Every structure is written in structure tokens, then in C-alpha cells.
PDB file of C-alpha atoms and ligand atoms in Angstrom:
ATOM      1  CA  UNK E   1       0.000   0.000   0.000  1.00 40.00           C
ATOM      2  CA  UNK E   2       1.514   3.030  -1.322  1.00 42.00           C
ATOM      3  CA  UNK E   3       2.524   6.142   1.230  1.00 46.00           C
ATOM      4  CA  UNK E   4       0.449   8.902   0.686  1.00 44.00           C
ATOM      5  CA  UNK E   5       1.869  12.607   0.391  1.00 47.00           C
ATOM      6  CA  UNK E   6       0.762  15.848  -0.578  1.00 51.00           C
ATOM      7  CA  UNK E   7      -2.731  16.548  -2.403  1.00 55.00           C
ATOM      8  CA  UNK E   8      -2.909  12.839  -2.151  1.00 56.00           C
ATOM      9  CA  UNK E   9       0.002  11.818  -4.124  1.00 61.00           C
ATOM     10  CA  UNK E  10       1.777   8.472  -3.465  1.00 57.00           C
ATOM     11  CA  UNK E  11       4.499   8.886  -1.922  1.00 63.00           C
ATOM     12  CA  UNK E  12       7.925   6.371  -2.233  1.00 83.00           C
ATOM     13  CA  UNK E  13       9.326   5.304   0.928  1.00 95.00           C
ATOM     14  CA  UNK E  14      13.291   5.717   0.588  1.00 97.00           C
ATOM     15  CA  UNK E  15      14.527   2.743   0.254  1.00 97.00           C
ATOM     16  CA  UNK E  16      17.690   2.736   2.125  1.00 97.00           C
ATOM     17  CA  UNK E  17      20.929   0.716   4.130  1.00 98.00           C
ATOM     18  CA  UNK E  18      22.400   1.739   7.462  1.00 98.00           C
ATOM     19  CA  UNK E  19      25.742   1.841   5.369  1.00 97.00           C
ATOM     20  CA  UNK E  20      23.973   4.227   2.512  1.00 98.00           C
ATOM     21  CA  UNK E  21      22.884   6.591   5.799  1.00 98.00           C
ATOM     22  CA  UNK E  22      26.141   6.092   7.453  1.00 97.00           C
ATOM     23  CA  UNK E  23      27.785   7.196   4.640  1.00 97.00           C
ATOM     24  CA  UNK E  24      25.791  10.929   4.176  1.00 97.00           C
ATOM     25  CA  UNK E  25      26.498  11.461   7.813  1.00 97.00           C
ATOM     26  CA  UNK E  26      30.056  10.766   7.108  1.00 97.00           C
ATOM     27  CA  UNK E  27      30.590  12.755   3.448  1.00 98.00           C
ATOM     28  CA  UNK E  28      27.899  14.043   1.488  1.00 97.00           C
ATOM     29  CA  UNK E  29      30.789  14.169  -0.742  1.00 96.00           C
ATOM     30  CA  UNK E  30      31.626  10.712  -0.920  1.00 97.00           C
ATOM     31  CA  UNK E  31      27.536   9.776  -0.595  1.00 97.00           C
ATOM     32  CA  UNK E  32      27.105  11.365  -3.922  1.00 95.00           C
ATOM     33  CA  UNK E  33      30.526   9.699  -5.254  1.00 96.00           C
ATOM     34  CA  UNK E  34      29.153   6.170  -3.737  1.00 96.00           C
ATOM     35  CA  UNK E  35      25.359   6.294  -4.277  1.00 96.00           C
ATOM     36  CA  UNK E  36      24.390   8.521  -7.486  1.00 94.00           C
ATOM     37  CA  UNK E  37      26.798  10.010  -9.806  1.00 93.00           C
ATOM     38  CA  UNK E  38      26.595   7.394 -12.702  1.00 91.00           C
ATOM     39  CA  UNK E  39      28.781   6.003 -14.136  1.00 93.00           C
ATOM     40  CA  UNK E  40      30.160   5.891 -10.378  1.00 91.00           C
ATOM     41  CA  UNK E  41      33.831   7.493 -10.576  1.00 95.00           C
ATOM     42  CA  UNK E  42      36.800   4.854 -10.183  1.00 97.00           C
ATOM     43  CA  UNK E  43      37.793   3.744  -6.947  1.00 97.00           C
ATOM     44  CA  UNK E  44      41.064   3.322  -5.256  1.00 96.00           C
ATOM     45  CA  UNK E  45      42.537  -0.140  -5.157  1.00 97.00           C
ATOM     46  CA  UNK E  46      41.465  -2.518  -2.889  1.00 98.00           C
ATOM     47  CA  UNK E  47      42.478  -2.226   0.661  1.00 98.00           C
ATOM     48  CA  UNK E  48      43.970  -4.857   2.756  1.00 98.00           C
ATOM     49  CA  UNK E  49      42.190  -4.821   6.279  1.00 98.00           C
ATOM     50  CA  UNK E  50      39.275  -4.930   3.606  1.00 98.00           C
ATOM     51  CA  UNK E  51      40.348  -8.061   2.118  1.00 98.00           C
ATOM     52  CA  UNK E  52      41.257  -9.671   5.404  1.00 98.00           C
ATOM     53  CA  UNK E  53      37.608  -8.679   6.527  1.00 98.00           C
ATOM     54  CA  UNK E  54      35.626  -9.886   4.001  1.00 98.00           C
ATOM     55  CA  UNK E  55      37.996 -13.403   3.906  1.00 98.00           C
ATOM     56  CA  UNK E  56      37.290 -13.934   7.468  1.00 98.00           C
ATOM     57  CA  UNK E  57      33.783 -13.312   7.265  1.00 98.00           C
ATOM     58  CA  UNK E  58      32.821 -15.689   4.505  1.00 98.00           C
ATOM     59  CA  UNK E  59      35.128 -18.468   6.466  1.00 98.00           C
ATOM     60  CA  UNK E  60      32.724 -17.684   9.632  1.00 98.00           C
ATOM     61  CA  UNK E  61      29.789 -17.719   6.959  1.00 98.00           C
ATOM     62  CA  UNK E  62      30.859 -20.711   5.479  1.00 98.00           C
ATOM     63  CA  UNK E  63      31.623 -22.958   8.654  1.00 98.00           C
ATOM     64  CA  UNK E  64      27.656 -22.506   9.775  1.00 98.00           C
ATOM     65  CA  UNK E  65      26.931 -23.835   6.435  1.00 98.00           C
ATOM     66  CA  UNK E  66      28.751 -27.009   6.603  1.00 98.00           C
ATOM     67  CA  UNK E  67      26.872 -29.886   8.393  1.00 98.00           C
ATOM     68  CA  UNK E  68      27.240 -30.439  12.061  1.00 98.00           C
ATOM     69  CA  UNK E  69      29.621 -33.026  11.883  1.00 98.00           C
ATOM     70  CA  UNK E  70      32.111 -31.485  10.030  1.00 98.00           C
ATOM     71  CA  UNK E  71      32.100 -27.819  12.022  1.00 98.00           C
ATOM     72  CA  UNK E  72      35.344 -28.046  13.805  1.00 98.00           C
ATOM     73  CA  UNK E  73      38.436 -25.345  14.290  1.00 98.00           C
ATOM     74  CA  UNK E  74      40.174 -27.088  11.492  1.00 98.00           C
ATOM     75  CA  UNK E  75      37.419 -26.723   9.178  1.00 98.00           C
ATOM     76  CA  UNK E  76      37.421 -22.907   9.212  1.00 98.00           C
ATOM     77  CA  UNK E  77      40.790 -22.626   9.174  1.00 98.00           C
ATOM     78  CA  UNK E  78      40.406 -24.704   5.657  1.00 98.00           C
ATOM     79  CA  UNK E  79      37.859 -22.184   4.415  1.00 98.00           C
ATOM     80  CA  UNK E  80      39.784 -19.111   5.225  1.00 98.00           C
ATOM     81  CA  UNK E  81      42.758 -20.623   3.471  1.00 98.00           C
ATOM     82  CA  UNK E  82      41.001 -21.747   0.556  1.00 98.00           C
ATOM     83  CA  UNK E  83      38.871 -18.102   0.327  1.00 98.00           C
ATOM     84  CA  UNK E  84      41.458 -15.968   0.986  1.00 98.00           C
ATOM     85  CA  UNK E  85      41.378 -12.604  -0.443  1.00 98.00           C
ATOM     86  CA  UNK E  86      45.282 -11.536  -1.222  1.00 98.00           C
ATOM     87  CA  UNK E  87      44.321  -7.872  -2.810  1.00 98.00           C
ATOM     88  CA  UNK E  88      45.658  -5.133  -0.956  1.00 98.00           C
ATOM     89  CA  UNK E  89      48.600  -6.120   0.310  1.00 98.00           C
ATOM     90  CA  UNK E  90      52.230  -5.138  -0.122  1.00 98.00           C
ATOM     91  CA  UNK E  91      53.290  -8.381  -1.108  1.00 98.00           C
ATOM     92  CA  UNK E  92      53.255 -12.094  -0.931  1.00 98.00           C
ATOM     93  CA  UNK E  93      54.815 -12.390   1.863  1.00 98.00           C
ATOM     94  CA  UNK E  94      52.988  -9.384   3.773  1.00 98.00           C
ATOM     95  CA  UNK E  95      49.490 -11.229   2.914  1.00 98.00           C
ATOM     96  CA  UNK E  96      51.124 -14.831   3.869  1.00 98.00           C
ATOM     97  CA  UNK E  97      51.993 -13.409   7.300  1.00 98.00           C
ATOM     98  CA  UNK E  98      48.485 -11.859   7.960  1.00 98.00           C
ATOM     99  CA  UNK E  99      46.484 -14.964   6.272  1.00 98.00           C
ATOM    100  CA  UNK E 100      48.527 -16.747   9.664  1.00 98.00           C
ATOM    101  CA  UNK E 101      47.526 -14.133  11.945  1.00 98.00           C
ATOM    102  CA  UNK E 102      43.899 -14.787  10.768  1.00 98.00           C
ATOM    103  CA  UNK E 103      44.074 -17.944  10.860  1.00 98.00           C
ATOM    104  CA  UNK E 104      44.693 -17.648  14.104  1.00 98.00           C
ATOM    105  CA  UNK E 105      42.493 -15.634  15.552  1.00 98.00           C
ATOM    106  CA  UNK E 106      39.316 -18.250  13.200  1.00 98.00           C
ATOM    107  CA  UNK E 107      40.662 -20.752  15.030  1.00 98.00           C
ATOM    108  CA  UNK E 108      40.573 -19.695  18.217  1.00 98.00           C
ATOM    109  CA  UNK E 109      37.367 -17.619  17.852  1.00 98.00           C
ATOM    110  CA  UNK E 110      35.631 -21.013  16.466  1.00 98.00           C
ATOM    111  CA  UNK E 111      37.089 -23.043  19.625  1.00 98.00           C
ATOM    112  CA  UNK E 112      34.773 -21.309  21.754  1.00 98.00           C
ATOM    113  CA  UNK E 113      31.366 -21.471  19.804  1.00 98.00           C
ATOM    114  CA  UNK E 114      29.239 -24.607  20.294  1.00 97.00           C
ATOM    115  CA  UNK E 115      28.650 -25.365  16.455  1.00 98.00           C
ATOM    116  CA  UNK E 116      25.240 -27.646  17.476  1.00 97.00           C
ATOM    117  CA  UNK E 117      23.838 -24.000  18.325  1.00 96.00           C
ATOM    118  CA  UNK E 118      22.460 -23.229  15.328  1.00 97.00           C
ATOM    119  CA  UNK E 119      22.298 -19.760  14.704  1.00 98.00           C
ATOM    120  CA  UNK E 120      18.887 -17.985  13.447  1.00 97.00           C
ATOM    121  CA  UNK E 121      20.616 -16.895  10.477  1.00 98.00           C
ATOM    122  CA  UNK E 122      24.061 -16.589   8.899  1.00 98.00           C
ATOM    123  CA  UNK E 123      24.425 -13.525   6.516  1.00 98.00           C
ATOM    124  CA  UNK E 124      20.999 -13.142   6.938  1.00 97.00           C
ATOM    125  CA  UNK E 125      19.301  -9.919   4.690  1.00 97.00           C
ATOM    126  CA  UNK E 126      16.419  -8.344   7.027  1.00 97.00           C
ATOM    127  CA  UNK E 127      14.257  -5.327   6.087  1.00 97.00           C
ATOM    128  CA  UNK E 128      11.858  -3.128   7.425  1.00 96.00           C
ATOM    129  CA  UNK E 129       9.697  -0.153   6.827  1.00 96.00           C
ATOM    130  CA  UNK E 130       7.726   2.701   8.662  1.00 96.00           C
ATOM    131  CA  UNK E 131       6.082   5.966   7.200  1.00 95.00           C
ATOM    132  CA  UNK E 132       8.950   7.306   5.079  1.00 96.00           C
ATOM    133  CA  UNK E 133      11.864   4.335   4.579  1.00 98.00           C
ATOM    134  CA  UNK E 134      12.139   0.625   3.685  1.00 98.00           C
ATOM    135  CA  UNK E 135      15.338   0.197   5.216  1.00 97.00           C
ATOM    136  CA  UNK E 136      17.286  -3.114   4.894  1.00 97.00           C
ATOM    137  CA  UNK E 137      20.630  -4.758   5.615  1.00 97.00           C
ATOM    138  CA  UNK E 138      22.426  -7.747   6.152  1.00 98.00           C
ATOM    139  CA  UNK E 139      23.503  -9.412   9.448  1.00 98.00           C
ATOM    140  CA  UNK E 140      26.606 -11.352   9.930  1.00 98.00           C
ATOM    141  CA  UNK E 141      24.858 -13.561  12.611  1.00 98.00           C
ATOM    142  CA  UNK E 142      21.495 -13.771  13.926  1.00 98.00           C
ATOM    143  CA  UNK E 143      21.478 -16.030  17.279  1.00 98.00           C
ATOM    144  CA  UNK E 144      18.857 -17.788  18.997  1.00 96.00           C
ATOM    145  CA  UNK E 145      20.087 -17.802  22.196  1.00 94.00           C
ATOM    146  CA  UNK E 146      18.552 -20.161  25.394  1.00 87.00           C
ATOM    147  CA  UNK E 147      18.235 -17.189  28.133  1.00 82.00           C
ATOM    148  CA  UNK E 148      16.798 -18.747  31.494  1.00 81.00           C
ATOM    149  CA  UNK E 149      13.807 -16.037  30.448  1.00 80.00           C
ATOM    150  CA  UNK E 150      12.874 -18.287  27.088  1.00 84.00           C
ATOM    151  CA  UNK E 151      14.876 -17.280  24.103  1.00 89.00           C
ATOM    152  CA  UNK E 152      15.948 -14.679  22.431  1.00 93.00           C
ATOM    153  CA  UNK E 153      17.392 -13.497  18.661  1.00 97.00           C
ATOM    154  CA  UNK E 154      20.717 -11.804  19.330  1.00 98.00           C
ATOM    155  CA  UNK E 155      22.514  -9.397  16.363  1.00 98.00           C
ATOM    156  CA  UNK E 156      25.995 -10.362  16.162  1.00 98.00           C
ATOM    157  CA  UNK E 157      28.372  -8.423  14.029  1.00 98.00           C
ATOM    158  CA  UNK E 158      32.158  -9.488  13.291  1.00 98.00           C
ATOM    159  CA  UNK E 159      35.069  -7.052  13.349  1.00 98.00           C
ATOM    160  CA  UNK E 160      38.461  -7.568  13.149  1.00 98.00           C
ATOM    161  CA  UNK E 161      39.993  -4.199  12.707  1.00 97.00           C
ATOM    162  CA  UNK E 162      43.305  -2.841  15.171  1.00 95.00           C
ATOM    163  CA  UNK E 163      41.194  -1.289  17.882  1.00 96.00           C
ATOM    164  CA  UNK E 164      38.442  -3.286  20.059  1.00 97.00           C
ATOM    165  CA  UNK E 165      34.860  -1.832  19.838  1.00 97.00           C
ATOM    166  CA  UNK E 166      33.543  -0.859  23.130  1.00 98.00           C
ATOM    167  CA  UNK E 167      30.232  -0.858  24.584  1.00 97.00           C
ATOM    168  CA  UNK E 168      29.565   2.782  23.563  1.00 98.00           C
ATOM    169  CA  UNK E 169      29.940   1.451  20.059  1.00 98.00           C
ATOM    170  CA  UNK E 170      27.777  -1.202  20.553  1.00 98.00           C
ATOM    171  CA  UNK E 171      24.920   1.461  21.801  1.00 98.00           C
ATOM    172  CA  UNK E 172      25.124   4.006  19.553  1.00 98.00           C
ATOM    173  CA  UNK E 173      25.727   1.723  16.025  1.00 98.00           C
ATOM    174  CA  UNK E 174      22.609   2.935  13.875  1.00 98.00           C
ATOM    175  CA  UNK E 175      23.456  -0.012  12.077  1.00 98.00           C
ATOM    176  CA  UNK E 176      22.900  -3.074  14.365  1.00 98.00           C
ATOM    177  CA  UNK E 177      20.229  -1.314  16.194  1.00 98.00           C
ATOM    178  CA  UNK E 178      18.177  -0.660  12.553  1.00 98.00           C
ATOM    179  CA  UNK E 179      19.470  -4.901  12.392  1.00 98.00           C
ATOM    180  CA  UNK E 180      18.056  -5.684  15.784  1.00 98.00           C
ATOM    181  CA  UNK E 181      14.551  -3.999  14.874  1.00 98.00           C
ATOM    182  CA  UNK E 182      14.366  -5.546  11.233  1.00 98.00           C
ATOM    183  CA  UNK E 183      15.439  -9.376  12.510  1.00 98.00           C
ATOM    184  CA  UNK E 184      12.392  -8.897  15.529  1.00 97.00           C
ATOM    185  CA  UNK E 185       9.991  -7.827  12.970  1.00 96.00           C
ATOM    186  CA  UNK E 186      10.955 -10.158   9.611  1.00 95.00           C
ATOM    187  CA  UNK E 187      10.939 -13.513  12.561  1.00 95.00           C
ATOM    188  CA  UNK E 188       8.469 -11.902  14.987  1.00 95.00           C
ATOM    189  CA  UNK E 189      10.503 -12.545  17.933  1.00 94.00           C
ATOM    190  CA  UNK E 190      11.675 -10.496  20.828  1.00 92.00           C
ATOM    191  CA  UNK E 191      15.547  -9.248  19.773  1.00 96.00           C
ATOM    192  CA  UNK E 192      16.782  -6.194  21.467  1.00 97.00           C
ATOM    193  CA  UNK E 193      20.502  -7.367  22.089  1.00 97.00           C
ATOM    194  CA  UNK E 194      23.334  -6.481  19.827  1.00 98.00           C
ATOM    195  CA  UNK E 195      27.030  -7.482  20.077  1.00 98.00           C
ATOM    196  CA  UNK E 196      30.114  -7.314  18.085  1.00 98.00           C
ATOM    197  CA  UNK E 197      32.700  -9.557  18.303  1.00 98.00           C
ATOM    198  CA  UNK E 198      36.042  -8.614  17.889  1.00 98.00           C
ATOM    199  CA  UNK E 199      38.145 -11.492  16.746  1.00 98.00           C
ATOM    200  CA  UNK E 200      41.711 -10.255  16.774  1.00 97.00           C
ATOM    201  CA  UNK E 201      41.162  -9.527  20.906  1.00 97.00           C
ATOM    202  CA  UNK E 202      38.518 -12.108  21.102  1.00 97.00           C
ATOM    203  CA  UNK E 203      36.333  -9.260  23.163  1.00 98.00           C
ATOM    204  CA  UNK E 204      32.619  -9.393  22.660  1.00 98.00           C
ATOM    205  CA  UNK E 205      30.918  -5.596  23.334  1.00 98.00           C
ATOM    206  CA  UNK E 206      27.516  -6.178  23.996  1.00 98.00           C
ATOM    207  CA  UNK E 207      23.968  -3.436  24.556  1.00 98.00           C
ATOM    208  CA  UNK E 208      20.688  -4.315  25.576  1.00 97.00           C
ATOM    209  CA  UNK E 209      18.273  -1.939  23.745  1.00 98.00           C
ATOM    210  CA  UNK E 210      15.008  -1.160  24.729  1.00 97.00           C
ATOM    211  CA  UNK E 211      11.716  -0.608  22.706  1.00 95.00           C
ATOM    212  CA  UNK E 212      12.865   2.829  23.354  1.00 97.00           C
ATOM    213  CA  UNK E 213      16.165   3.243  22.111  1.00 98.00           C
ATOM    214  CA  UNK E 214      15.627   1.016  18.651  1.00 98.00           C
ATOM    215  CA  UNK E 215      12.491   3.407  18.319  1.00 97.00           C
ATOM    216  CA  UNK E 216      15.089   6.364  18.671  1.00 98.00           C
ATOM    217  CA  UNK E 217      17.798   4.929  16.046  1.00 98.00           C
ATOM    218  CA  UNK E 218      14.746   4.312  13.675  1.00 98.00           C
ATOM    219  CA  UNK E 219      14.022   8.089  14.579  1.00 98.00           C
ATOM    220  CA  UNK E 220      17.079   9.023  13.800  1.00 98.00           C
ATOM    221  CA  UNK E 221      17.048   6.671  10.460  1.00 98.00           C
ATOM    222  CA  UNK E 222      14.114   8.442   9.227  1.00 98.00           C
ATOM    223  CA  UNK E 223      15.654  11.638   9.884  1.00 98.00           C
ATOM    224  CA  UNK E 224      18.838  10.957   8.170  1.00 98.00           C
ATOM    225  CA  UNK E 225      16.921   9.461   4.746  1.00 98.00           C
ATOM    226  CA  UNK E 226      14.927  12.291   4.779  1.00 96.00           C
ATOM    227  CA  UNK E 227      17.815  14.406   4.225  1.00 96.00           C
ATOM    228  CA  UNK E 228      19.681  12.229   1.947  1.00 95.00           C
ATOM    229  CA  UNK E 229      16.018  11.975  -0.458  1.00 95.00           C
ATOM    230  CA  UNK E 230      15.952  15.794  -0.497  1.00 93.00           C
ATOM    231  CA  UNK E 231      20.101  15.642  -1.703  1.00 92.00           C
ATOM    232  CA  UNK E 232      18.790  12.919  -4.146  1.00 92.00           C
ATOM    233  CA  UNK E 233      16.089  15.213  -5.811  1.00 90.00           C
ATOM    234  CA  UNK E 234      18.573  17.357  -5.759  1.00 88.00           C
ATOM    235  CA  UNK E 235      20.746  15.553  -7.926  1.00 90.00           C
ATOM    236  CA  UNK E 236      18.330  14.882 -10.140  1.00 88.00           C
ATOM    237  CA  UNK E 237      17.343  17.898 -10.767  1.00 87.00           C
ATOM    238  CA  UNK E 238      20.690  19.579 -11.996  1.00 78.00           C
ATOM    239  CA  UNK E 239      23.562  18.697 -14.392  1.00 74.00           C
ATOM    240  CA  UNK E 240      25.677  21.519 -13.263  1.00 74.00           C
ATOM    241  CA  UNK E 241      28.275  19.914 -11.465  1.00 67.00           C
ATOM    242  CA  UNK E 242      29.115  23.436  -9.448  1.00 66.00           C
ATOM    243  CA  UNK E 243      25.793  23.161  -8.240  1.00 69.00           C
ATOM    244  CA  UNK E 244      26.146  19.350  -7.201  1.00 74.00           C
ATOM    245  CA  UNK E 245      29.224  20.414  -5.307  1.00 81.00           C
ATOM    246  CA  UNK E 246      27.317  22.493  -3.063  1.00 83.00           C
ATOM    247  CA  UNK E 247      24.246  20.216  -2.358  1.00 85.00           C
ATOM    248  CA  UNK E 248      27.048  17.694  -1.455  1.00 93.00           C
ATOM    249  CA  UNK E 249      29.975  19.347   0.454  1.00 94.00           C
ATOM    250  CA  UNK E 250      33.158  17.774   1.001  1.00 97.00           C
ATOM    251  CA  UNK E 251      33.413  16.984   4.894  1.00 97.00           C
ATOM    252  CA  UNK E 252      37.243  16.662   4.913  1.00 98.00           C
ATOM    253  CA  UNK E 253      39.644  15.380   7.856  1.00 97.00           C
ATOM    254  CA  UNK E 254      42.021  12.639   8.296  1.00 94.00           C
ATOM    255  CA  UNK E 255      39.812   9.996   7.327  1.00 95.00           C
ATOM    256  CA  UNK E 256      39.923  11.589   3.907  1.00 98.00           C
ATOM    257  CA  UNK E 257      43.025   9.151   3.090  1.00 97.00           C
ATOM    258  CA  UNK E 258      41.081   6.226   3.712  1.00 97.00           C
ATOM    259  CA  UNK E 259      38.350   7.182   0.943  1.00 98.00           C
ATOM    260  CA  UNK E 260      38.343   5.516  -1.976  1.00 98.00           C
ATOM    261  CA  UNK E 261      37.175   8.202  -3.820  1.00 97.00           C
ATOM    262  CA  UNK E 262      40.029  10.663  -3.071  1.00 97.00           C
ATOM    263  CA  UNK E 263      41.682  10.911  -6.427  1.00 97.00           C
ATOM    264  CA  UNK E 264      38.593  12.579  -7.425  1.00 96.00           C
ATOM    265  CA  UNK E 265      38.057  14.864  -4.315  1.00 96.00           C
ATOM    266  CA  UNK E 266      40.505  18.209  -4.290  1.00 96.00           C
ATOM    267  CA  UNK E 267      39.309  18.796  -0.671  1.00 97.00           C
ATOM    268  CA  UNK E 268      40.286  15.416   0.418  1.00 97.00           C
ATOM    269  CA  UNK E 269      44.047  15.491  -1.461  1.00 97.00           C
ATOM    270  CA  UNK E 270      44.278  18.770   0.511  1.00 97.00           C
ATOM    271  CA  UNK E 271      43.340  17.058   3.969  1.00 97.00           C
ATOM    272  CA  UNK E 272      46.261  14.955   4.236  1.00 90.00           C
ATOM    273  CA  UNK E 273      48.158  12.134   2.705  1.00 94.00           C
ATOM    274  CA  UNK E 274      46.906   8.970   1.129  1.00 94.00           C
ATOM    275  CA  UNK E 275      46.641   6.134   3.051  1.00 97.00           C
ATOM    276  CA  UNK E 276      48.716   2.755   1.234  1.00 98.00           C
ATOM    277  CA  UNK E 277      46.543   0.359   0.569  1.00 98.00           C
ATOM    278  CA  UNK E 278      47.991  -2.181   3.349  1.00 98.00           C
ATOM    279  CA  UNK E 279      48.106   0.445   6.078  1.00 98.00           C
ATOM    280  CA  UNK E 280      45.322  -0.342   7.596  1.00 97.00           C
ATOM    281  CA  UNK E 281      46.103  -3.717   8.638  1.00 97.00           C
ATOM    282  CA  UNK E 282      47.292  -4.507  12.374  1.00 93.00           C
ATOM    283  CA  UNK E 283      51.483  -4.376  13.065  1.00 81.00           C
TER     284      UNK E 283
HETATM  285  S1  SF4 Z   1      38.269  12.516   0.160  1.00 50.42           S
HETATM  286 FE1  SF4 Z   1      37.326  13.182   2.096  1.00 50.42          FE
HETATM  287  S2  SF4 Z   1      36.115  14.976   1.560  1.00 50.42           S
HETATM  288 FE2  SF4 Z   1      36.581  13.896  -0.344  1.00 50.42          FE
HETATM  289  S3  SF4 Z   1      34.864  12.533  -0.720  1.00 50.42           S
HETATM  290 FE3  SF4 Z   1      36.369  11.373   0.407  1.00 50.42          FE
HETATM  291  S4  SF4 Z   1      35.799  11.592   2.573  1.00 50.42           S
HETATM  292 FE4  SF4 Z   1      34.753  13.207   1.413  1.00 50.42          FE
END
């Protein structure tokens, strides 16, 4: 059933990712670099902590796809070796020493789960909507934990960058809170906990929302789409690139040599020095 606007006009929710709204907040710059200009301007090469993400993931991933029997330490470590991603890095023998390191740290993190507790869902997509957005996004882990209370769906998201999330992380991520209220609403269960798991520390930051809080992120959601739509139409509505300049400022700072899109950003050269592509990854 369609939204309905002024003089009775339907209006289109904005369809939208925490990652999409993330991204606005960070650079409306880089938003309009990411999300509309078309074709989308060439990126930067592929980063290493990037690679060594996404290769640990889809090892995790994979693991909780393999039958019971065969879900053992050994068995990840198999998958990360076999799906490792070796862009980004310096060399051969750079990506050799971190595909060891995260080895590691699979192993390890795998010894402690009990693989008979089958998880909800394992790079499960969820999506919801309200008034104004159909929001949507994909979880690295949904759990169904046994709480003495009953049960209860749990968000779990993997990290393995340098630094540790905290619980203040954990609390004020738009992203697993827009996760937790999309996973209780797609499986119409109770899920209000969200935790990321840090593998290279093995720490696990955890936050109990409340009806209250997820309704504030979603707030907040709605707030920030409504601002990107308006940038959108605003796009749409010129070809004068001047003009899309200044409906999408450059937010620069140190970050700025992370971006991908910095060759094409004068504000961001100006910020600082790139980043090389491998400097991300942990000493
Ligand atoms: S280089 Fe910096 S200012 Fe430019 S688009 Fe990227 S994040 Fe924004």
C-alpha cells in the first residue's frame, strides 16, 4: 500500500541501508561519489584490512553452512585458506603473514562457539519499513540464544579491525540497532541485544536496547533518509556539477586518506596524505 503525500500523491518510501545513511552522515561528498553520480567514478585499489575482513567473514559464513559433523576449528581454518582474499597487500609475503595471523584468531574464535547452536541466520538480509523508509541490511549472525527467560534473537556483528569496539559502540551503532529492529519484525521474535565480536582480541561488546532506544535509532534513520532523499532530488534535478558540489559538500579530515574516492576529491588530497593500501592492517 503506497505512502500517501501531498494533495494525495503516493508517496515512495526511501529505500535505504544503514551503510547508505552512514555514509551521508560521514561525506555528502563521498555519498554522492558512492550512491548517485553514474557512471560511479573509479575507486582506489582494494584495501587490505578490507580483504582480510571480508575473507574472514565468509570463512565464519561458510563454517555454519557445513553440516554439524564437520564444524570443527580445522574446518574454518580450511575455508579461510582456501577463500582468501590476497588484494591489498604489499606483497606475498605481507598477505602470507596476515592470512597466519587470521588464521589464528578463526581458530581460536571457532574453539569457543558450540557449532550444534544453530544460529537464526548466517548472513541473513532483514528489512523493514515505517512511514517514510524501507530500510534493509544484512547481518553477519542472527542467534537464537537459550536465556533462562525463554529465548531470544541476538545481532551479532564481526570485526576484526586494530582497535576493540567498546560498549559505547555497541549502543550508539545505527546499524545493528536498525538490524536488531528488522530481525524482531521479519521472525516476529523479541531481539533487542546487539554485540560485536572482535576477533583479533577475542572481546565481545555487547547493549541491551530497549523498545525505546531502537524506536530512537529508527528516529534518527528516518531523519537521516529524509535528508539524503531531499540531496537525491537534488541531484536529479541539476547537471551543473558546481551546483552538485554544493548540495554535497566535502566533509574533509584525516579519514579523507582512507576514501576511496580521493583521487577525485581536491578537498580530500588537501586534507592529508593517502593512506597505502595495506596500512590499515594490524602491526
Ligand atoms: S576525500 Fe574526504 S572529503 Fe573527499 S569525498 Fe572522500 S571523505 Fe569526502
Amino acid at each position: 500500500m503506497p505512502q500517501l503525500g501531498f494533495d494525495g500523491m503516493p508517496r515512495r518510501l526511501y529505500p535505504c541501508t544503514p551503510s547508505r545513511l552512514r555514509a551521508w552522515l560521514d561525506c555528502p561528498r563521498r555519498y554522492r561519489m558512492s550512491y548517485l553520480n553514474r557512471p560511479a567514478p573509479l575507486k582506489g585499489p582494494p584495501w587490505a584490512h578490507n580483504s582480510l575482513g571480508a575473507s574472514v567473514h565468509n570463512a565464519l559464513a561458510g563454517w555454519w553452512r557445513l553440516p554439524l559433523a564437520e564444524r570443527d576449528p580445522p574446518a574454518a581454518v580450511r575455508l579461510l585458506e582456501r577463500g582468501w582474499i590476497p588484494e591489498g597487500y604489499a606483497d606475498g609475503v605481507q598477505s602470507l603473514r596476515h592470512l597466519n595471523r587470521a588464521k589464528d584468531m578463526v581458530e581460536r574464535y571457532v574453539s569457543a562457539l558450540d557449532p550444534a547452536d544453530e544460529p537464526a541466520g548466517v548472513e541473513r538480509t532483514v528489512a523493514t519499513k515505517t512511514e517514510s523508509i524501507a530500510v534493509s541490511g544484512r547481518i553477519d549472525r542472527l542467534d537464537d540464544r537459550r536465556l533462562p527467560a525463554g529465548r531470544e534473537l541476538v545481532v551479532v556483528d564481526y570485526k576484526t579491525g586494530r582497535t576493540a569496539p567498546d560498549e559505547q559502540d555497541t549502543r550508539s551503532s545505527l546499524a545493528l540497532a536498525l538490524y536488531a529492529l528488522a530481525a524482531g519484525r521479519v521472525l516476529r521474535r523479541p531481539c533487542v541485544t546487539v554485540e560485536l565480536h572482535h576477533l583479533p582480541s577475542g572481546q565481545i561488546a555487547r547493549w541491551e536496547h530497549t523498545p525505546e532506544s531502537l524506536g530512537r535509532h529508527l528516529r534518527r534513520a528516518e531523519d537521516i533518509a529524509a535528508e539524503c532523499a531531499d540531496a537525491d532530488e537534488r541531484f536529479a534535478s541539476t547537471d551543473e556539477p558546481d551546483r552538485a558540489d554544493v548540495a554535497f559538500p566535502a566533509r574533509a579530515g584525516a579519514w579523507c586518506g582512507w576514501c576511496d574516492f580521493r583521487a577525485h576529491c581536491a578537498e580530500g588530497q588537501a586534507a592529508g596524505p593517502a593512506r597505502r593500501p595495506w596500512d590499515g592492517l594490524a602491526s
